[in-house]
């Protein structure tokens, strides 16, 4: 079964910490995405990448950065975590063209 | 990006068909219609997509209006496991590497 794997299901971090969320896909997909999901706001795109070392800002990139050194891995970085970054983070990947995305199970991050 | 409009919620009984509507009156000729669903505490799951013709797969059917301004996701026999939030999304194959913009979706409740 093809998969998008997120390294942690639940994570608790302190305000000001640097946080790394890791995502790995085994489908040789070109595109990878990071979303966050909050009640009442739905899924919002943070960053995406269409190739190794390439990245594009999504709708809410402030406070985040990303890294894609290898095709299969896309990391989301919170440089200095804040309480308003408490959220469910979802990684997804897709091939070029019209095909569907495959999502990971999500990482629920709590910043205290 | 062209937007979609879905009812906030719908209810169904188990083993009955469910028709989930979606309006997309500003759809462009290069927009694919995608459907995803999200079960509780999971990432979204790809269901089906289409361009102009009706589509069937093992999960559901997608009926697309002749003018493409609306579509309907059809679950032929709802089960309790189909209770989820269903998202109708337009994916433009020519822009922004196919990124998806999620709306609020339709919450489907299935009664035993």
JSON list of N, CA and C in Angstrom, two decimals, chain A residues 31-73:
[
{"chain": "A", "resi": 31, "resn": "UNK", "atom": "N", "xyz": [5.36, 16.18, -6.15]},
{"chain": "A", "resi": 31, "resn": "UNK", "atom": "CA", "xyz": [4.81, 17.27, -5.34]},
{"chain": "A", "resi": 31, "resn": "UNK", "atom": "C", "xyz": [4.57, 16.83, -3.90]},
{"chain": "A", "resi": 32, "resn": "UNK", "atom": "N", "xyz": [4.92, 17.71, -2.97]},
{"chain": "A", "resi": 32, "resn": "UNK", "atom": "CA", "xyz": [4.61, 17.46, -1.57]},
{"chain": "A", "resi": 32, "resn": "UNK", "atom": "C", "xyz": [4.09, 18.74, -0.94]},
{"chain": "A", "resi": 33, "resn": "UNK", "atom": "N", "xyz": [3.22, 18.58, 0.07]},
{"chain": "A", "resi": 33, "resn": "UNK", "atom": "CA", "xyz": [2.48, 19.70, 0.62]},
{"chain": "A", "resi": 33, "resn": "UNK", "atom": "C", "xyz": [2.41, 19.59, 2.15]},
{"chain": "A", "resi": 34, "resn": "UNK", "atom": "N", "xyz": [2.39, 20.76, 2.80]},
{"chain": "A", "resi": 34, "resn": "UNK", "atom": "CA", "xyz": [2.08, 20.81, 4.22]},
{"chain": "A", "resi": 34, "resn": "UNK", "atom": "C", "xyz": [0.85, 21.69, 4.43]},
{"chain": "A", "resi": 35, "resn": "UNK", "atom": "N", "xyz": [-0.13, 21.13, 5.14]},
{"chain": "A", "resi": 35, "resn": "UNK", "atom": "CA", "xyz": [-1.35, 21.85, 5.52]},
{"chain": "A", "resi": 35, "resn": "UNK", "atom": "C", "xyz": [-1.44, 21.86, 7.05]},
{"chain": "A", "resi": 36, "resn": "UNK", "atom": "N", "xyz": [-2.18, 22.84, 7.56]},
{"chain": "A", "resi": 36, "resn": "UNK", "atom": "CA", "xyz": [-2.62, 22.76, 8.94]},
{"chain": "A", "resi": 36, "resn": "UNK", "atom": "C", "xyz": [-4.14, 22.82, 8.96]},
{"chain": "A", "resi": 37, "resn": "UNK", "atom": "N", "xyz": [-4.73, 22.16, 9.97]},
{"chain": "A", "resi": 37, "resn": "UNK", "atom": "CA", "xyz": [-6.18, 22.10, 10.05]},
{"chain": "A", "resi": 37, "resn": "UNK", "atom": "C", "xyz": [-6.62, 22.54, 11.44]},
{"chain": "A", "resi": 38, "resn": "UNK", "atom": "N", "xyz": [-7.50, 23.53, 11.46]},
{"chain": "A", "resi": 38, "resn": "UNK", "atom": "CA", "xyz": [-8.01, 24.07, 12.71]},
{"chain": "A", "resi": 38, "resn": "UNK", "atom": "C", "xyz": [-9.53, 24.12, 12.66]},
{"chain": "A", "resi": 39, "resn": "UNK", "atom": "N", "xyz": [-10.18, 23.89, 13.80]},
{"chain": "A", "resi": 39, "resn": "UNK", "atom": "CA", "xyz": [-11.66, 23.93, 13.82]},
{"chain": "A", "resi": 39, "resn": "UNK", "atom": "C", "xyz": [-12.19, 25.25, 13.30]},
{"chain": "A", "resi": 40, "resn": "UNK", "atom": "N", "xyz": [-13.15, 25.17, 12.40]},
{"chain": "A", "resi": 40, "resn": "UNK", "atom": "CA", "xyz": [-13.77, 26.37, 11.86]},
{"chain": "A", "resi": 40, "resn": "UNK", "atom": "C", "xyz": [-12.99, 27.02, 10.73]},
{"chain": "A", "resi": 41, "resn": "UNK", "atom": "N", "xyz": [-11.72, 26.64, 10.55]},
{"chain": "A", "resi": 41, "resn": "UNK", "atom": "CA", "xyz": [-10.89, 27.24, 9.49]},
{"chain": "A", "resi": 41, "resn": "UNK", "atom": "C", "xyz": [-10.56, 26.25, 8.39]},
{"chain": "A", "resi": 42, "resn": "UNK", "atom": "N", "xyz": [-10.81, 24.97, 8.62]},
{"chain": "A", "resi": 42, "resn": "UNK", "atom": "CA", "xyz": [-10.56, 23.98, 7.60]},
{"chain": "A", "resi": 42, "resn": "UNK", "atom": "C", "xyz": [-9.07, 23.74, 7.40]},
{"chain": "A", "resi": 43, "resn": "UNK", "atom": "N", "xyz": [-8.73, 23.17, 6.24]},
{"chain": "A", "resi": 43, "resn": "UNK", "atom": "CA", "xyz": [-7.34, 22.92, 5.89]},
{"chain": "A", "resi": 43, "resn": "UNK", "atom": "C", "xyz": [-6.78, 24.12, 5.15]},
{"chain": "A", "resi": 44, "resn": "UNK", "atom": "N", "xyz": [-5.61, 24.56, 5.58]},
{"chain": "A", "resi": 44, "resn": "UNK", "atom": "CA", "xyz": [-4.96, 25.69, 4.94]},
{"chain": "A", "resi": 44, "resn": "UNK", "atom": "C", "xyz": [-3.54, 25.29, 4.55]},
{"chain": "A", "resi": 45, "resn": "UNK", "atom": "N", "xyz": [-3.15, 25.69, 3.34]},
{"chain": "A", "resi": 45, "resn": "UNK", "atom": "CA", "xyz": [-1.86, 25.29, 2.79]},
{"chain": "A", "resi": 45, "resn": "UNK", "atom": "C", "xyz": [-0.76, 26.19, 3.34]},
{"chain": "A", "resi": 46, "resn": "UNK", "atom": "N", "xyz": [0.28, 25.57, 3.88]},
{"chain": "A", "resi": 46, "resn": "UNK", "atom": "CA", "xyz": [1.40, 26.33, 4.45]},
{"chain": "A", "resi": 46, "resn": "UNK", "atom": "C", "xyz": [2.52, 26.50, 3.40]},
{"chain": "A", "resi": 47, "resn": "UNK", "atom": "N", "xyz": [3.02, 25.41, 2.91]},
{"chain": "A", "resi": 47, "resn": "UNK", "atom": "CA", "xyz": [4.07, 25.38, 1.89]},
{"chain": "A", "resi": 47, "resn": "UNK", "atom": "C", "xyz": [3.87, 24.17, 1.01]},
{"chain": "A", "resi": 48, "resn": "UNK", "atom": "N", "xyz": [4.42, 24.23, -0.19]},
{"chain": "A", "resi": 48, "resn": "UNK", "atom": "CA", "xyz": [4.48, 23.04, -1.02]},
{"chain": "A", "resi": 48, "resn": "UNK", "atom": "C", "xyz": [5.79, 23.02, -1.80]},
{"chain": "A", "resi": 49, "resn": "UNK", "atom": "N", "xyz": [6.09, 21.86, -2.35]},
{"chain": "A", "resi": 49, "resn": "UNK", "atom": "CA", "xyz": [7.33, 21.67, -3.09]},
{"chain": "A", "resi": 49, "resn": "UNK", "atom": "C", "xyz": [7.03, 20.83, -4.32]},
{"chain": "A", "resi": 50, "resn": "UNK", "atom": "N", "xyz": [7.54, 21.23, -5.45]},
{"chain": "A", "resi": 50, "resn": "UNK", "atom": "CA", "xyz": [7.28, 20.50, -6.69]},
{"chain": "A", "resi": 50, "resn": "UNK", "atom": "C", "xyz": [8.52, 19.77, -7.20]},
{"chain": "A", "resi": 51, "resn": "UNK", "atom": "N", "xyz": [9.62, 19.88, -6.45]},
{"chain": "A", "resi": 51, "resn": "UNK", "atom": "CA", "xyz": [10.84, 19.18, -6.85]},
{"chain": "A", "resi": 51, "resn": "UNK", "atom": "C", "xyz": [11.82, 19.29, -5.69]},
{"chain": "A", "resi": 52, "resn": "UNK", "atom": "N", "xyz": [12.86, 18.48, -5.75]},
{"chain": "A", "resi": 52, "resn": "UNK", "atom": "CA", "xyz": [13.89, 18.55, -4.72]},
{"chain": "A", "resi": 52, "resn": "UNK", "atom": "C", "xyz": [14.48, 19.95, -4.68]},
{"chain": "A", "resi": 53, "resn": "UNK", "atom": "N", "xyz": [14.64, 20.46, -3.47]},
{"chain": "A", "resi": 53, "resn": "UNK", "atom": "CA", "xyz": [15.20, 21.78, -3.19]},
{"chain": "A", "resi": 53, "resn": "UNK", "atom": "C", "xyz": [14.32, 22.93, -3.68]},
{"chain": "A", "resi": 54, "resn": "UNK", "atom": "N", "xyz": [13.15, 22.65, -4.23]},
{"chain": "A", "resi": 54, "resn": "UNK", "atom": "CA", "xyz": [12.24, 23.71, -4.65]},
{"chain": "A", "resi": 54, "resn": "UNK", "atom": "C", "xyz": [11.10, 23.82, -3.66]},
{"chain": "A", "resi": 55, "resn": "UNK", "atom": "N", "xyz": [10.67, 25.05, -3.39]},
{"chain": "A", "resi": 55, "resn": "UNK", "atom": "CA", "xyz": [9.57, 25.27, -2.46]},
{"chain": "A", "resi": 55, "resn": "UNK", "atom": "C", "xyz": [8.79, 26.50, -2.88]},
{"chain": "A", "resi": 56, "resn": "UNK", "atom": "N", "xyz": [7.52, 26.50, -2.52]},
{"chain": "A", "resi": 56, "resn": "UNK", "atom": "CA", "xyz": [6.65, 27.62, -2.80]},
{"chain": "A", "resi": 56, "resn": "UNK", "atom": "C", "xyz": [5.80, 27.90, -1.56]},
{"chain": "A", "resi": 57, "resn": "UNK", "atom": "N", "xyz": [5.57, 29.18, -1.28]},
{"chain": "A", "resi": 57, "resn": "UNK", "atom": "CA", "xyz": [4.70, 29.54, -0.17]},
{"chain": "A", "resi": 57, "resn": "UNK", "atom": "C", "xyz": [3.26, 29.22, -0.51]},
{"chain": "A", "resi": 58, "resn": "UNK", "atom": "N", "xyz": [2.56, 28.75, 0.51]},
{"chain": "A", "resi": 58, "resn": "UNK", "atom": "CA", "xyz": [1.14, 28.55, 0.36]},
{"chain": "A", "resi": 58, "resn": "UNK", "atom": "C", "xyz": [0.39, 29.77, 0.86]},
{"chain": "A", "resi": 59, "resn": "UNK", "atom": "N", "xyz": [-0.74, 29.54, 1.51]},
{"chain": "A", "resi": 59, "resn": "UNK", "atom": "CA", "xyz": [-1.59, 30.65, 1.94]},
{"chain": "A", "resi": 59, "resn": "UNK", "atom": "C", "xyz": [-1.19, 31.22, 3.30]},
{"chain": "A", "resi": 60, "resn": "UNK", "atom": "N", "xyz": [-0.54, 30.43, 4.14]},
{"chain": "A", "resi": 60, "resn": "UNK", "atom": "CA", "xyz": [-0.19, 30.89, 5.49]},
{"chain": "A", "resi": 60, "resn": "UNK", "atom": "C", "xyz": [1.24, 30.49, 5.85]},
{"chain": "A", "resi": 61, "resn": "UNK", "atom": "N", "xyz": [2.26, 31.00, 5.16]},
{"chain": "A", "resi": 61, "resn": "UNK", "atom": "CA", "xyz": [3.63, 30.54, 5.41]},
{"chain": "A", "resi": 61, "resn": "UNK", "atom": "C", "xyz": [4.33, 31.19, 6.62]},
{"chain": "A", "resi": 62, "resn": "UNK", "atom": "N", "xyz": [3.72, 32.24, 7.16]},
{"chain": "A", "resi": 62, "resn": "UNK", "atom": "CA", "xyz": [4.42, 33.01, 8.21]},
{"chain": "A", "resi": 62, "resn": "UNK", "atom": "C", "xyz": [4.69, 32.13, 9.43]},
{"chain": "A", "resi": 63, "resn": "UNK", "atom": "N", "xyz": [5.93, 32.17, 9.89]},
{"chain": "A", "resi": 63, "resn": "UNK", "atom": "CA", "xyz": [6.30, 31.40, 11.08]},
{"chain": "A", "resi": 63, "resn": "UNK", "atom": "C", "xyz": [6.80, 30.00, 10.77]},
{"chain": "A", "resi": 64, "resn": "UNK", "atom": "N", "xyz": [6.80, 29.65, 9.49]},
{"chain": "A", "resi": 64, "resn": "UNK", "atom": "CA", "xyz": [7.20, 28.30, 9.06]},
{"chain": "A", "resi": 64, "resn": "UNK", "atom": "C", "xyz": [8.28, 28.38, 7.98]},
{"chain": "A", "resi": 65, "resn": "UNK", "atom": "N", "xyz": [9.06, 27.33, 7.88]},
{"chain": "A", "resi": 65, "resn": "UNK", "atom": "CA", "xyz": [9.93, 27.12, 6.74]},
{"chain": "A", "resi": 65, "resn": "UNK", "atom": "C", "xyz": [9.89, 25.64, 6.40]},
{"chain": "A", "resi": 66, "resn": "UNK", "atom": "N", "xyz": [10.46, 25.28, 5.26]},
{"chain": "A", "resi": 66, "resn": "UNK", "atom": "CA", "xyz": [10.43, 23.88, 4.82]},
{"chain": "A", "resi": 66, "resn": "UNK", "atom": "C", "xyz": [11.79, 23.52, 4.24]},
{"chain": "A", "resi": 67, "resn": "UNK", "atom": "N", "xyz": [11.97, 22.21, 4.13]},
{"chain": "A", "resi": 67, "resn": "UNK", "atom": "CA", "xyz": [13.20, 21.69, 3.55]},
{"chain": "A", "resi": 67, "resn": "UNK", "atom": "C", "xyz": [12.87, 20.44, 2.75]},
{"chain": "A", "resi": 68, "resn": "UNK", "atom": "N", "xyz": [13.42, 20.38, 1.54]},
{"chain": "A", "resi": 68, "resn": "UNK", "atom": "CA", "xyz": [13.26, 19.16, 0.74]},
{"chain": "A", "resi": 68, "resn": "UNK", "atom": "C", "xyz": [14.60, 18.84, 0.08]},
{"chain": "A", "resi": 69, "resn": "UNK", "atom": "N", "xyz": [15.39, 18.07, 0.79]},
{"chain": "A", "resi": 69, "resn": "UNK", "atom": "CA", "xyz": [16.71, 17.68, 0.31]},
{"chain": "A", "resi": 69, "resn": "UNK", "atom": "C", "xyz": [16.67, 16.40, -0.52]},
{"chain": "A", "resi": 70, "resn": "UNK", "atom": "N", "xyz": [15.68, 15.58, -0.28]},
{"chain": "A", "resi": 70, "resn": "UNK", "atom": "CA", "xyz": [15.48, 14.35, -1.05]},
{"chain": "A", "resi": 70, "resn": "UNK", "atom": "C", "xyz": [14.04, 14.29, -1.54]},
{"chain": "A", "resi": 71, "resn": "UNK", "atom": "N", "xyz": [13.82, 13.60, -2.63]},
{"chain": "A", "resi": 71, "resn": "UNK", "atom": "CA", "xyz": [12.50, 13.59, -3.25]},
{"chain": "A", "resi": 71, "resn": "UNK", "atom": "C", "xyz": [11.44, 13.04, -2.30]},
{"chain": "A", "resi": 72, "resn": "UNK", "atom": "N", "xyz": [11.80, 12.06, -1.49]},
{"chain": "A", "resi": 72, "resn": "UNK", "atom": "CA", "xyz": [10.79, 11.39, -0.69]},
{"chain": "A", "resi": 72, "resn": "UNK", "atom": "C", "xyz": [10.51, 12.08, 0.65]},
{"chain": "A", "resi": 73, "resn": "UNK", "atom": "N", "xyz": [11.28, 13.10, 1.01]},
{"chain": "A", "resi": 73, "resn": "UNK", "atom": "CA", "xyz": [11.16, 13.67, 2.35]},
{"chain": "A", "resi": 73, "resn": "UNK", "atom": "C", "xyz": [10.91, 15.17, 2.28]}
]
